[in-house]
Coordinates of C-alpha atoms in Angstrom, one line a residue:
X27 CA -15.9 9.2 4.4
X28 CA -12.9 7.5 6.1
X29 CA -10.5 9.8 7.8
X30 CA -7.2 7.9 7.8
X31 CA -5.5 10.1 10.5
X32 CA -5.4 13.1 8.3
X33 CA -3.1 15.9 9.4
X34 CA -4.9 18.9 7.8
X35 CA -8.5 20.2 8.2
X36 CA -10.1 17.2 6.5
X37 CA -11.7 15.8 9.6
X38 CA -13.2 19.1 10.7
X39 CA -14.7 19.6 7.2
X40 CA -16.1 16.1 7.3
X41 CA -17.7 16.7 10.7
X42 CA -19.4 19.9 9.3
X43 CA -20.8 17.9 6.5
X44 CA -21.9 15.1 8.9
X45 CA -23.8 17.7 11.0
X46 CA -25.5 19.2 8.0
X47 CA -26.3 16.0 6.0
X48 CA -28.0 13.0 7.7
X49 CA -26.9 10.7 4.9
X50 CA -23.2 11.5 5.4
X51 CA -21.0 9.7 7.9
X52 CA -17.3 10.1 8.7
X53 CA -15.2 7.4 10.4
X54 CA -11.9 8.6 11.9
X55 CA -9.3 6.0 12.6
X56 CA -5.5 5.4 12.9
X57 CA -3.5 5.6 9.7
X58 CA -3.5 2.2 8.0
X59 CA -3.3 3.1 4.3
X60 CA -5.7 3.4 1.4
X61 CA -6.5 -0.3 1.0
X62 CA -7.6 -0.7 4.6
X63 CA -9.6 2.5 4.5
X64 CA -11.3 1.6 1.2
X65 CA -12.2 -1.9 2.4
X66 CA -13.7 -0.4 5.6
X67 CA -15.7 2.1 3.6
X68 CA -17.2 -0.6 1.5
X69 CA -18.0 -2.7 4.5
X70 CA -19.9 0.2 6.1
X71 CA -21.7 1.4 3.0
X72 CA -25.5 1.3 3.1
X73 CA -26.3 2.3 -0.5
X74 CA -27.0 0.0 -3.5
X75 CA -23.8 1.3 -5.2
X76 CA -20.5 2.4 -3.8
X77 CA -17.6 4.4 -5.2
X78 CA -14.0 4.8 -4.1
X79 CA -12.3 8.2 -4.4
X80 CA -8.7 9.3 -3.6
X81 CA -8.6 12.3 -1.3
X82 CA -6.7 14.7 -3.6
X83 CA -8.6 14.0 -6.8
X84 CA -11.9 15.4 -8.2
X85 CA -15.1 13.9 -9.4
X86 CA -16.6 15.9 -12.3
X87 CA -19.9 17.7 -11.4
X88 CA -22.0 15.2 -13.4
X89 CA -19.7 12.2 -12.9
X90 CA -21.7 10.2 -10.5
X91 CA -25.0 11.0 -12.1
X92 CA -23.8 9.8 -15.4
X93 CA -22.3 6.6 -13.9
X94 CA -25.4 5.9 -11.9
X95 CA -27.8 6.5 -14.8
X96 CA -25.9 3.9 -16.9
X97 CA -25.6 1.5 -13.9
X98 CA -29.4 1.6 -13.3
X99 CA -30.2 1.4 -17.0
X100 CA -28.0 -1.7 -17.6
X101 CA -28.1 -3.4 -14.2
X102 CA -24.3 -3.4 -14.2
X103 CA -22.2 -4.8 -11.4
X104 CA -19.5 -2.3 -12.4
X105 CA -19.9 1.0 -14.4
X106 CA -16.7 2.6 -15.8
X107 CA -16.2 6.2 -17.0
X108 CA -13.5 8.2 -18.6
X109 CA -10.7 9.9 -16.6
X110 CA -8.2 12.7 -17.2
X111 CA -5.0 13.9 -15.5
X112 CA -5.4 17.2 -13.6
X113 CA -2.2 19.2 -13.8
X114 CA -1.3 22.8 -13.0
X115 CA -1.8 23.6 -16.7
X116 CA -5.2 22.0 -17.0
X117 CA -6.6 18.6 -18.1
X118 CA -4.4 16.1 -20.0
X119 CA -4.7 12.5 -21.3
X120 CA -1.2 12.2 -22.6
X121 CA 0.0 10.0 -19.7
X122 CA -2.6 7.3 -20.5
X123 CA -1.6 4.7 -23.0
X124 CA -4.4 2.2 -23.7
X125 CA -7.0 3.3 -21.2
X126 CA -8.6 5.9 -23.6
X127 CA -9.4 3.0 -25.9
X128 CA -11.4 1.4 -23.1
X129 CA -13.3 4.6 -22.5
X130 CA -13.9 5.4 -26.2
X131 CA -17.5 4.2 -26.6
X132 CA -20.6 3.4 -24.7
X133 CA -21.1 -0.3 -24.3
X134 CA -22.2 -3.1 -21.9
X135 CA -21.1 -6.7 -21.8
X136 CA -21.6 -9.8 -19.7
X137 CA -18.0 -11.2 -19.6
X138 CA -14.4 -10.0 -20.0
X139 CA -14.2 -12.4 -22.9
X140 CA -16.4 -10.0 -24.8
X141 CA -14.0 -7.1 -24.2
X142 CA -10.7 -8.4 -22.9
X143 CA -9.0 -5.0 -23.4
X144 CA -10.9 -3.8 -20.4
X145 CA -7.9 -4.9 -18.3
X146 CA -6.0 -1.8 -19.4
X147 CA -8.1 0.2 -17.0
X148 CA -7.1 -1.0 -13.5
X149 CA -8.1 2.1 -11.6
X150 CA -10.8 1.9 -8.9
X151 CA -11.8 5.6 -8.8
X152 CA -13.5 6.2 -12.1
X153 CA -16.2 3.6 -11.3
X154 CA -19.3 2.7 -9.3
X155 CA -19.7 -0.8 -8.0
X156 CA -22.9 -2.6 -6.9
X157 CA -22.3 -3.0 -3.2
X158 CA -23.9 -6.5 -3.0
X159 CA -21.7 -7.7 -5.8
X160 CA -18.5 -6.7 -4.0
X161 CA -19.7 -8.5 -0.8
X162 CA -21.0 -11.5 -2.7
X163 CA -17.6 -12.2 -4.1
X164 CA -15.5 -11.1 -1.1
X165 CA -13.8 -8.4 -3.2
X166 CA -11.4 -6.0 -1.5
X167 CA -7.9 -4.6 -1.6
X168 CA -4.7 -6.1 -0.3
X169 CA -3.6 -4.2 2.9
X170 CA -0.1 -2.7 2.6
X171 CA 0.0 -3.0 -1.2
X172 CA 0.6 0.4 -2.9
X173 CA -0.9 -0.8 -6.2
X174 CA -3.9 -2.4 -4.5
X175 CA -6.4 -1.2 -7.0
X176 CA -5.1 -3.4 -9.9
X177 CA -5.7 -6.9 -8.4
X178 CA -9.0 -5.7 -6.9
X179 CA -10.4 -4.2 -10.1
X180 CA -9.2 -6.9 -12.4
X181 CA -10.7 -9.5 -10.2
X182 CA -14.0 -7.6 -10.0
X183 CA -14.1 -7.5 -13.8
X184 CA -13.7 -11.3 -13.9
X185 CA -16.5 -11.8 -11.4
X186 CA -18.8 -9.3 -13.0
X187 CA -21.8 -10.6 -14.9
X188 CA -22.6 -7.1 -16.3
X189 CA -20.1 -4.3 -16.9
X190 CA -20.9 -1.0 -18.5
X191 CA -18.6 1.7 -19.9
X192 CA -19.5 5.3 -20.7
X193 CA -17.2 7.7 -22.7
X194 CA -18.1 10.8 -20.6
X195 CA -15.4 12.4 -18.3
X196 CA -16.2 11.5 -14.7
X197 CA -12.9 11.7 -12.8
X198 CA -9.9 14.0 -12.6
X199 CA -6.7 12.3 -11.3
X200 CA -4.4 15.0 -9.8
X201 CA -0.8 15.3 -10.7
X202 CA 1.0 16.8 -7.7
X203 CA 3.2 19.8 -8.4
X204 CA 6.7 20.6 -7.5
X205 CA 7.3 21.0 -3.7
X206 CA 4.5 18.6 -2.8
X207 CA 4.8 14.9 -1.8
X208 CA 4.6 12.8 -4.9
X209 CA 1.9 10.3 -5.5
X210 CA 2.5 6.5 -5.8
X211 CA 2.5 6.6 -9.6
X212 CA 4.8 9.7 -9.7
X213 CA 7.4 7.7 -7.8
X214 CA 7.4 4.9 -10.3
X215 CA 11.2 4.7 -10.6
X216 CA 11.9 4.2 -6.9
X217 CA 13.0 0.8 -5.8
X218 CA 10.2 0.2 -3.3
X219 CA 7.7 1.2 -5.9
X220 CA 9.1 -1.3 -8.4
X221 CA 9.1 -4.1 -5.8
X222 CA 5.5 -3.3 -4.9
X223 CA 4.6 -3.5 -8.6
X224 CA 6.2 -6.9 -8.7
X225 CA 4.2 -8.0 -5.7
X226 CA 1.1 -6.9 -7.5
X227 CA 2.1 -9.0 -10.5
X228 CA 2.6 -12.0 -8.2
X229 CA -0.8 -11.6 -6.6
X230 CA -2.6 -11.3 -9.9
X231 CA -0.7 -14.3 -11.3
X232 CA -1.6 -16.5 -8.4
X233 CA -5.2 -15.5 -8.1
X234 CA -6.2 -17.4 -11.3
X235 CA -3.8 -20.4 -11.0
X236 CA -6.5 -22.9 -10.4
X237 CA -8.9 -21.5 -13.0
X238 CA -7.8 -22.7 -16.4
X239 CA -10.7 -20.8 -18.0
X240 CA -9.1 -17.6 -16.6
X241 CA -5.6 -18.1 -17.9
X242 CA -6.0 -15.9 -20.9
X243 CA -7.3 -13.2 -18.7
X244 CA -4.4 -13.8 -16.3
X245 CA -1.9 -13.5 -19.2
X246 CA -3.4 -10.2 -20.2
X247 CA -3.3 -8.5 -16.9
X248 CA -0.2 -10.0 -15.3
X249 CA 2.0 -10.2 -18.4
X250 CA 1.0 -7.7 -21.1
X251 CA 0.0 -4.8 -18.7
X252 CA 3.0 -5.2 -16.5
X253 CA 5.4 -5.7 -19.4
X254 CA 4.4 -2.3 -20.6
X255 CA 4.7 -0.8 -17.1
X256 CA 8.1 -2.4 -16.4
X257 CA 9.4 -2.1 -20.0
X258 CA 10.4 -5.8 -19.8
X259 CA 10.3 -8.2 -22.8
X260 CA 7.3 -10.5 -22.6
X261 CA 9.4 -13.8 -22.6
X262 CA 11.5 -12.5 -19.7
X263 CA 8.5 -11.7 -17.6
X264 CA 6.9 -15.0 -18.4
X265 CA 10.0 -16.8 -17.2
X266 CA 10.0 -14.7 -14.0
X267 CA 6.3 -15.6 -13.4
X268 CA 7.0 -19.2 -14.0
X269 CA 9.7 -19.1 -11.4
X270 CA 7.3 -17.4 -9.0
X271 CA 4.9 -20.3 -9.5
X272 CA 7.6 -22.8 -8.4
X273 CA 8.5 -20.8 -5.3
X274 CA 6.5 -21.3 -2.1
X275 CA 4.8 -18.1 -1.1
X276 CA 3.2 -16.9 2.1
X277 CA -0.6 -16.9 2.0
X278 CA -2.4 -13.8 0.8
X279 CA -5.2 -12.1 2.7
X280 CA -7.3 -12.0 -0.5
X281 CA -10.2 -14.4 -0.6
X282 CA -10.6 -16.9 -3.4
X283 CA -12.5 -16.0 -6.5
X284 CA -16.2 -16.8 -6.4

């Protein structure tokens, strides 16, 4: 576990687990955000597979067992499971648009070309990744980016030579109630949130620029998915992305695709 300067009892709880379980470690550090913490956790992981979890969400009791069974059965680099929203009223899937289609049936494939609709699921938390696969391709999240999971996950899909999907529920994504600080996705209409989404679009657009074979994949993730999120006509977003390509940009900390 990575304690990113928590202000509640999280660190104390982790220290209790650390004392009771020799296979559990907790690293405490200054607050640097989810992307830095996630990258650090992956870099320190000693297991064959690794998973990323947000601190206020829940993994179902059988979630990791189901994911790992399929991962080991198929030899997958990435194994994906179904998620649901956890609200004060219970579980809900109404906020998801196309993701349930991705999770609808059990399957395994060797390339995103075999299941291009996979791009609709850009979350990192309903998955297990083969640790050596992430390290081999230098995969990680962009520090300081609120929507850091999208570029990371989509790039992992592209690099994966075996991806598996199971239809079972493995993860509960919490919707914070009134009076609590709202999550990133619950602040979707704020200006900074919008600008961060556009930065995420730009990163994904540039990642595949020099890979002609990936341009159809780039179109899917950087145009169709963000057109839906931003409610922007596709031709308008295409013109915006073309303008981005013609504009000099500062270098990204993301490594090149292997």
